[in-house]
Each structure stands twice: as C-alpha cells, then as structure tokens.
Short mmCIF file of C-alpha atoms in Angstrom, two decimals:
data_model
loop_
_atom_site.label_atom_id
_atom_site.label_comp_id
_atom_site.label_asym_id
_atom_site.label_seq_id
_atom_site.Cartn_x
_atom_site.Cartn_y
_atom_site.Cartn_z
CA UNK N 22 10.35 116.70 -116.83
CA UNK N 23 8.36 118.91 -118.87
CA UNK N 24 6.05 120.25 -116.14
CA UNK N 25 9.47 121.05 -114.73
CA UNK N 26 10.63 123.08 -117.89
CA UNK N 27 7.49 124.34 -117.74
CA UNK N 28 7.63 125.56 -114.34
CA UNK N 29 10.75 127.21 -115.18
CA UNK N 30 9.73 129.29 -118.19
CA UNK N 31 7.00 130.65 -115.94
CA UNK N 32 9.01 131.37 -113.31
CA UNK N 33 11.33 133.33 -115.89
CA UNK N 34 8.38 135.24 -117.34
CA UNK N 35 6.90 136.50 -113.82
CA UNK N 36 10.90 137.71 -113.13
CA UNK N 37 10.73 139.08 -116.65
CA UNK N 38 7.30 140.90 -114.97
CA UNK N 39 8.75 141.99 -112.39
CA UNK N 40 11.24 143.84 -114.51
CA UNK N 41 8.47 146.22 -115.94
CA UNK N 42 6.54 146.42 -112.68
CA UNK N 43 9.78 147.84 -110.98
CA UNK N 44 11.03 150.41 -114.04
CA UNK N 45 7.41 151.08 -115.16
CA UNK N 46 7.12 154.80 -116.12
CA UNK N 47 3.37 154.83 -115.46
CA UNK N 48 0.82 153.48 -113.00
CA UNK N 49 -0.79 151.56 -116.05
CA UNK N 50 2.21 149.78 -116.62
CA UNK N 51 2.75 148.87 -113.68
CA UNK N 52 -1.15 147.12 -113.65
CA UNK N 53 -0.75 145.73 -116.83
CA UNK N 54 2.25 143.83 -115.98
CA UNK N 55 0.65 142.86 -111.98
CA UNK N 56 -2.56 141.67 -114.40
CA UNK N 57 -0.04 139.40 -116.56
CA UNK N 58 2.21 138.66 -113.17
CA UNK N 59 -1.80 137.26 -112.11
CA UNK N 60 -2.39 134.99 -115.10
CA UNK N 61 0.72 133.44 -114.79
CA UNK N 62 0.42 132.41 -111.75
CA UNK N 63 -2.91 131.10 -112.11
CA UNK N 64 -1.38 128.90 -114.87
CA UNK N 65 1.76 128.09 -112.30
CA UNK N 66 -0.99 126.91 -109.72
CA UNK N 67 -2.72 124.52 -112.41
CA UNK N 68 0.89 123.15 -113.42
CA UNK N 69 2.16 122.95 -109.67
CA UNK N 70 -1.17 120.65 -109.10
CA UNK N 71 -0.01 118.07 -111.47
CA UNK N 72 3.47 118.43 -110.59
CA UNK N 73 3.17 117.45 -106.93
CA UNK N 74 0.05 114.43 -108.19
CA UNK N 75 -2.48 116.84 -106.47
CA UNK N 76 -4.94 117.99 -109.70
CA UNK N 77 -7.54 119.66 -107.13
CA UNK N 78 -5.03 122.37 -106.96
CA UNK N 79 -6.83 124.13 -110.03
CA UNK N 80 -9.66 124.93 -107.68
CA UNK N 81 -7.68 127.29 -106.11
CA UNK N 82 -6.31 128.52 -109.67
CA UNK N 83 -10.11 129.02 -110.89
CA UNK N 84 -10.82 131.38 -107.65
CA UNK N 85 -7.12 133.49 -108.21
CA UNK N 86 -8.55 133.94 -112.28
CA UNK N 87 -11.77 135.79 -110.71
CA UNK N 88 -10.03 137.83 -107.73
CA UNK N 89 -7.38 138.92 -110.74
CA UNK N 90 -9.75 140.26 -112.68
CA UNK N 91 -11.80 141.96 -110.04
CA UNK N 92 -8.31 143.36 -108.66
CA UNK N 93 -7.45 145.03 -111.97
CA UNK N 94 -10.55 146.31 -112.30
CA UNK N 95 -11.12 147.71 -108.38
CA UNK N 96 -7.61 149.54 -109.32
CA UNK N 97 -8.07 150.78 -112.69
CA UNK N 98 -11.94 152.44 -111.04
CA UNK N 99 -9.59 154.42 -108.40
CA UNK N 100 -7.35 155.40 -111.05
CA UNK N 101 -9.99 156.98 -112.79
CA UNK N 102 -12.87 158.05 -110.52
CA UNK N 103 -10.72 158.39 -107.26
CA UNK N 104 -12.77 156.63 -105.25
CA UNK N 105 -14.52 152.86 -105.46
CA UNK N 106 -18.00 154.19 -105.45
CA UNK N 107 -18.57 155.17 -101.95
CA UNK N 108 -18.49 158.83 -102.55
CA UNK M 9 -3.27 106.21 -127.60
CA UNK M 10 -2.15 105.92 -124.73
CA UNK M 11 1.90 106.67 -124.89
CA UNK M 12 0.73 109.56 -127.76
CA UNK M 13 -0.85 112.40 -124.61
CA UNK M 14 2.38 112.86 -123.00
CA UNK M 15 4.12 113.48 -125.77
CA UNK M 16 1.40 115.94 -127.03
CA UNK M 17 1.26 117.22 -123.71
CA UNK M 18 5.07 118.16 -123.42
CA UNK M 19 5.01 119.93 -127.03
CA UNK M 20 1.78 122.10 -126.02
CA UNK M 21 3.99 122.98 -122.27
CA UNK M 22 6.93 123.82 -124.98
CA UNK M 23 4.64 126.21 -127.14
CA UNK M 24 3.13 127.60 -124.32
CA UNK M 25 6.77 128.33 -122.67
CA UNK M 26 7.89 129.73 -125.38
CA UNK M 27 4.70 131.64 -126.50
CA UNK M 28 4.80 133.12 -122.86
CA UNK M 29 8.07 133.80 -123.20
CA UNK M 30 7.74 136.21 -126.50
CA UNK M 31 4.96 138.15 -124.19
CA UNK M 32 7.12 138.52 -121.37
CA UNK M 33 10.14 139.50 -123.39
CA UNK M 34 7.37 142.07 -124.99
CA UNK M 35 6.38 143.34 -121.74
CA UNK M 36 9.85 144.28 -121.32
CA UNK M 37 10.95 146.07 -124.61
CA UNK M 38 7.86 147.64 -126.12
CA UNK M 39 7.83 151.30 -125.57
CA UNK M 40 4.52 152.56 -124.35
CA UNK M 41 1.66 151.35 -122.74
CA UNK M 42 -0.55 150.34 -125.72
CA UNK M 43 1.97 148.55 -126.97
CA UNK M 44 2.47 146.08 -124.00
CA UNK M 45 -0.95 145.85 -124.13
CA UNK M 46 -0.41 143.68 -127.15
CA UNK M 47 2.33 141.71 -125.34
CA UNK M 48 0.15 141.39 -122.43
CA UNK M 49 -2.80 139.57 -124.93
CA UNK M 50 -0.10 137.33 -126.40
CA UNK M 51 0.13 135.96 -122.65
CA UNK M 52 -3.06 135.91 -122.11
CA UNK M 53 -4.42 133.88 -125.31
CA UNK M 54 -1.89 131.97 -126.80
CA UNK M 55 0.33 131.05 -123.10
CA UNK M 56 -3.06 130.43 -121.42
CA UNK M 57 -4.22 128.43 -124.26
CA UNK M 58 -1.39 126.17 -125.04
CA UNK M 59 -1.03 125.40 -120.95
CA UNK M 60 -4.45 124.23 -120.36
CA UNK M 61 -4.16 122.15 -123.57
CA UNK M 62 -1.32 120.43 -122.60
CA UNK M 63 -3.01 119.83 -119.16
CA UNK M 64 -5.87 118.59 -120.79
CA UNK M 65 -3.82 116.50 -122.69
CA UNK M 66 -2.14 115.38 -118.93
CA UNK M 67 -5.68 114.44 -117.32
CA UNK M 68 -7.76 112.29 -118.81
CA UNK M 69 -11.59 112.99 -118.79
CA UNK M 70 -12.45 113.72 -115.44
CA UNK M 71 -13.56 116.73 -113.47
CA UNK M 72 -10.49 118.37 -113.79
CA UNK M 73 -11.08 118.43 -117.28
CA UNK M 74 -13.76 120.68 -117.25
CA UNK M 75 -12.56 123.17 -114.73
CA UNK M 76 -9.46 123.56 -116.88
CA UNK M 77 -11.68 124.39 -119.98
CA UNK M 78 -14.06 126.65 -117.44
CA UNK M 79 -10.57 128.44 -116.37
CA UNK M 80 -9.64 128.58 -120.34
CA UNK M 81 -12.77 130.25 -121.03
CA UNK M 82 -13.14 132.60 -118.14
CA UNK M 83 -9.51 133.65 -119.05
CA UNK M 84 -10.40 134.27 -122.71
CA UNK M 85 -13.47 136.62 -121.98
CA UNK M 86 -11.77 138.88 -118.84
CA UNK M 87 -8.63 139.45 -120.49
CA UNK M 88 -9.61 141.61 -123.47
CA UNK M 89 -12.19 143.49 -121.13
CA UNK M 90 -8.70 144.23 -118.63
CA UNK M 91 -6.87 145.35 -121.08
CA UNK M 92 -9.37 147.49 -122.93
CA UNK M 93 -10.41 148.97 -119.52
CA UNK M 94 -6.39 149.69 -119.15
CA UNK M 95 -5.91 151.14 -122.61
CA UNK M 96 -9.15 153.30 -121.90
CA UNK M 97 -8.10 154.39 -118.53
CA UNK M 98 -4.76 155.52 -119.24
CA UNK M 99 -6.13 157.52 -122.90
CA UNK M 100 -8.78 159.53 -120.39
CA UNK M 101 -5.63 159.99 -117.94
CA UNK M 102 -4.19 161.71 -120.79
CA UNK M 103 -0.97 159.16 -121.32
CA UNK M 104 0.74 159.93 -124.32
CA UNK M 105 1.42 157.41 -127.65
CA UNK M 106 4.82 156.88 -128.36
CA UNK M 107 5.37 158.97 -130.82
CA UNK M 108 2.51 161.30 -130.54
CA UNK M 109 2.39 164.39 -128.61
CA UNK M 110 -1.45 164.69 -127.24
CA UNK M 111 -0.22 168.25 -125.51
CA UNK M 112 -0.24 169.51 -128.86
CA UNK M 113 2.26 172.35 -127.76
CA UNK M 114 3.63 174.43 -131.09
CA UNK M 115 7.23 173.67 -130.44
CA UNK M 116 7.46 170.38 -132.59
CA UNK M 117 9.96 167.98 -130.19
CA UNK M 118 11.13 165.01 -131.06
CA UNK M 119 13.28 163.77 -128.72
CA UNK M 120 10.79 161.72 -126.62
CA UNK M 121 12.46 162.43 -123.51
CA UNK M 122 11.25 166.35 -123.72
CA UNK M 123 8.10 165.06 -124.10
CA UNK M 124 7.80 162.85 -120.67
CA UNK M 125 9.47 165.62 -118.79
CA UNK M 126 7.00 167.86 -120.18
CA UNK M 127 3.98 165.92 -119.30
CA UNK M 128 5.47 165.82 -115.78
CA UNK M 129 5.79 169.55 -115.80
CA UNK M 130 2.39 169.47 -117.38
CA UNK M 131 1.12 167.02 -114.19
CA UNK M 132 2.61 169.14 -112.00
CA UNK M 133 1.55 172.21 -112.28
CA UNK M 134 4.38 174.14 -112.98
CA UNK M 135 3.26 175.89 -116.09
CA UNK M 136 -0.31 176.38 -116.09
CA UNK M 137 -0.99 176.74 -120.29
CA UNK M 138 0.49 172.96 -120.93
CA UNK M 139 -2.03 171.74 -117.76
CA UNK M 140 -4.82 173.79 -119.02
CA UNK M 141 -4.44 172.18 -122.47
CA UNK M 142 -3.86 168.73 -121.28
CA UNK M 143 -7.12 168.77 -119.16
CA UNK M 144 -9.12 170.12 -122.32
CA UNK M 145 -7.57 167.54 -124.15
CA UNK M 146 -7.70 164.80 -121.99
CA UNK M 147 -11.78 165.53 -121.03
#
C-alpha cells in the first residue's frame, strides 16, 4: 500500500517535470528539470523492485544514477564549449 | 522489532512523497533558473534521502542494503556538482537573475517581460550595442 502511494507521488512529480521541461524558457531549465525527471526515476526503479518482490532491480537503478549524471554533464559541455572535446 | 520497520518504512515513503512533492511543485513556480536550482536540491537530498531510508527500513540487512546506501551516497555527491555545473553554465551563457538586468542597458525596465524580449533581441543580433555588451559582460 505504501509503495503504491509512493509510486504515485513519483509518478505525479515526473508529470509535474514534465510541466517545466515543456514551458521551460531556457535550455538550462529544461536540463535541470530532465536531471530531476533522472533522479526520480532512479528512485521509481528502486521502489518498483520491491513492489513487484524483485529487490535486484536497484542494480539497474545504481547504473541509471551514473549515466544521469554523465548525461547532464555531456549536455551542459556542448552548451558551453560547442563541441564534446573532439575539436 | 519486527512489526515496528514497516511502519517506519511507510512514514519515511510519506516524507519522501511529500518532500518530493514540495520540489516538484518548486520546479514548477519558481521564476528563474537559480531558483529551481534550489527546488531541484530539495529533490535531490531530502526525496532521495527519505526513499532509500524507508527502503532500508523494507530490506533487512542484506546486499541490497548496501547498494541502496552506495546509490544514497553517489546521489548526494553528483547532485550538487550538476547543479553547480548548471548554475555556472547558464551565468557564462549570460542568463539573466530574476530581477536583475546583466545587459546593464541605461533605460531602467522593470517589467520583466522587456527584459526577456530584449535578451532575445540581444541573442539575435538585431541590435548590435545590446550583443556587444552582453558578450563583454558575459566573458
């Protein structure tokens, strides 16, 4: 019941994501909220694993926490250098 | 003991719902990118942290156990370098405050809505003196 409620409120946050990613004025906005859109999600995997009985799902939650991060930055670096370092 | 971790469990979920909540909701109604920034951190520490402590709470002391701490701690150390990196990027960009005007132009506006349409101008092109200062300022 409460991974259930739980489930919920972070399926109503990502929507609430969503929200900013579509009306975001800037690019960074729109990053900050994909970045936040991320973490959720790796929580949502972790939460989903004991839901269904299954707690080796947060393997695949630890491995989504690393490519997030590397994704935000690999993004951000175009932003601001306009290319990823290949001249 | 052992009826006590659910119930624990269920009011860490309920903090953390309603902590992630108040960062969404943030996300949402704060007006400039700094700002979210902060309602992006609120998601990041106090969601992320009251989740994996209700989890832990769930498990027992096994294996999953320590990769939820591992993913607790690799959270809490990437998600203040993201957002600093964003905050940094978007200053050198040359995005605005709310509230400040980092054009400087004389004309003292303070309708906020002048001052996004003039930073597009500024972006641009249009009129060269705004995009000249902009890129002075902004380097």
């Amino acid at each position: 019941m409460m991974l259930v409620g739980g489930m919920i409120g972070l399926a109503v946050a990502i929507m609430m994501a969503l929200v900013r990613v579509a009306l975001g004025p800037t690019a960074f906005d729109r990053v900050l909220a994909v970045n936040s859109i991320g973490t959720l999600i790796i929580l949502g995997i972790a939460l989903h694993g004991f839901l269904m009985g299954r707690p080796e799902f947060i393997d695949i939650s630890v491995l989504y926490a690393i490519l997030n991060f590397i994704g935000t930055f690999a993004v951000l670096k175009l932003f601001s250098t306009g290319s990823l370092g290949d001249r | 003991m052992e009826s006590l971790m659910p119930i624990l469990a269920s009011i860490f979920i309920g903090l953390g719902v309603i902590s992630v909540l108040i960062g969404a909701l943030g996300l949402i109604r704060l007006p400039d990118v700094y700002s979210r920034i902060h309602a992006a951190g609120i998601i990041d520490t106090a969601g992320v942290a009251f989740f994996i402590l209700g989890m832990i709470c769930l498990s027992g002391w096994s294996l999953v156990t320590v990769k939820l701490i591992l993913i607790g701690i690799f959270l809490f150390f990437t998600s203040p370098i993201s957002g600093h990196a964003i905050a940094r990027v978007a200053h050198l960009k040359g995005i605005a405050p709310h509230g400040r005007d980092l054009t400087a132009t004389a004309t003292k506006t303070s309708n906020t809505k002048k001052k996004t349409a003039k930073k597009k101008a500024a972006k641009k092109k249009t009129t060269k003196t705004i995009a000249t200062k902009t890129k002075g300022r902004a380097s």
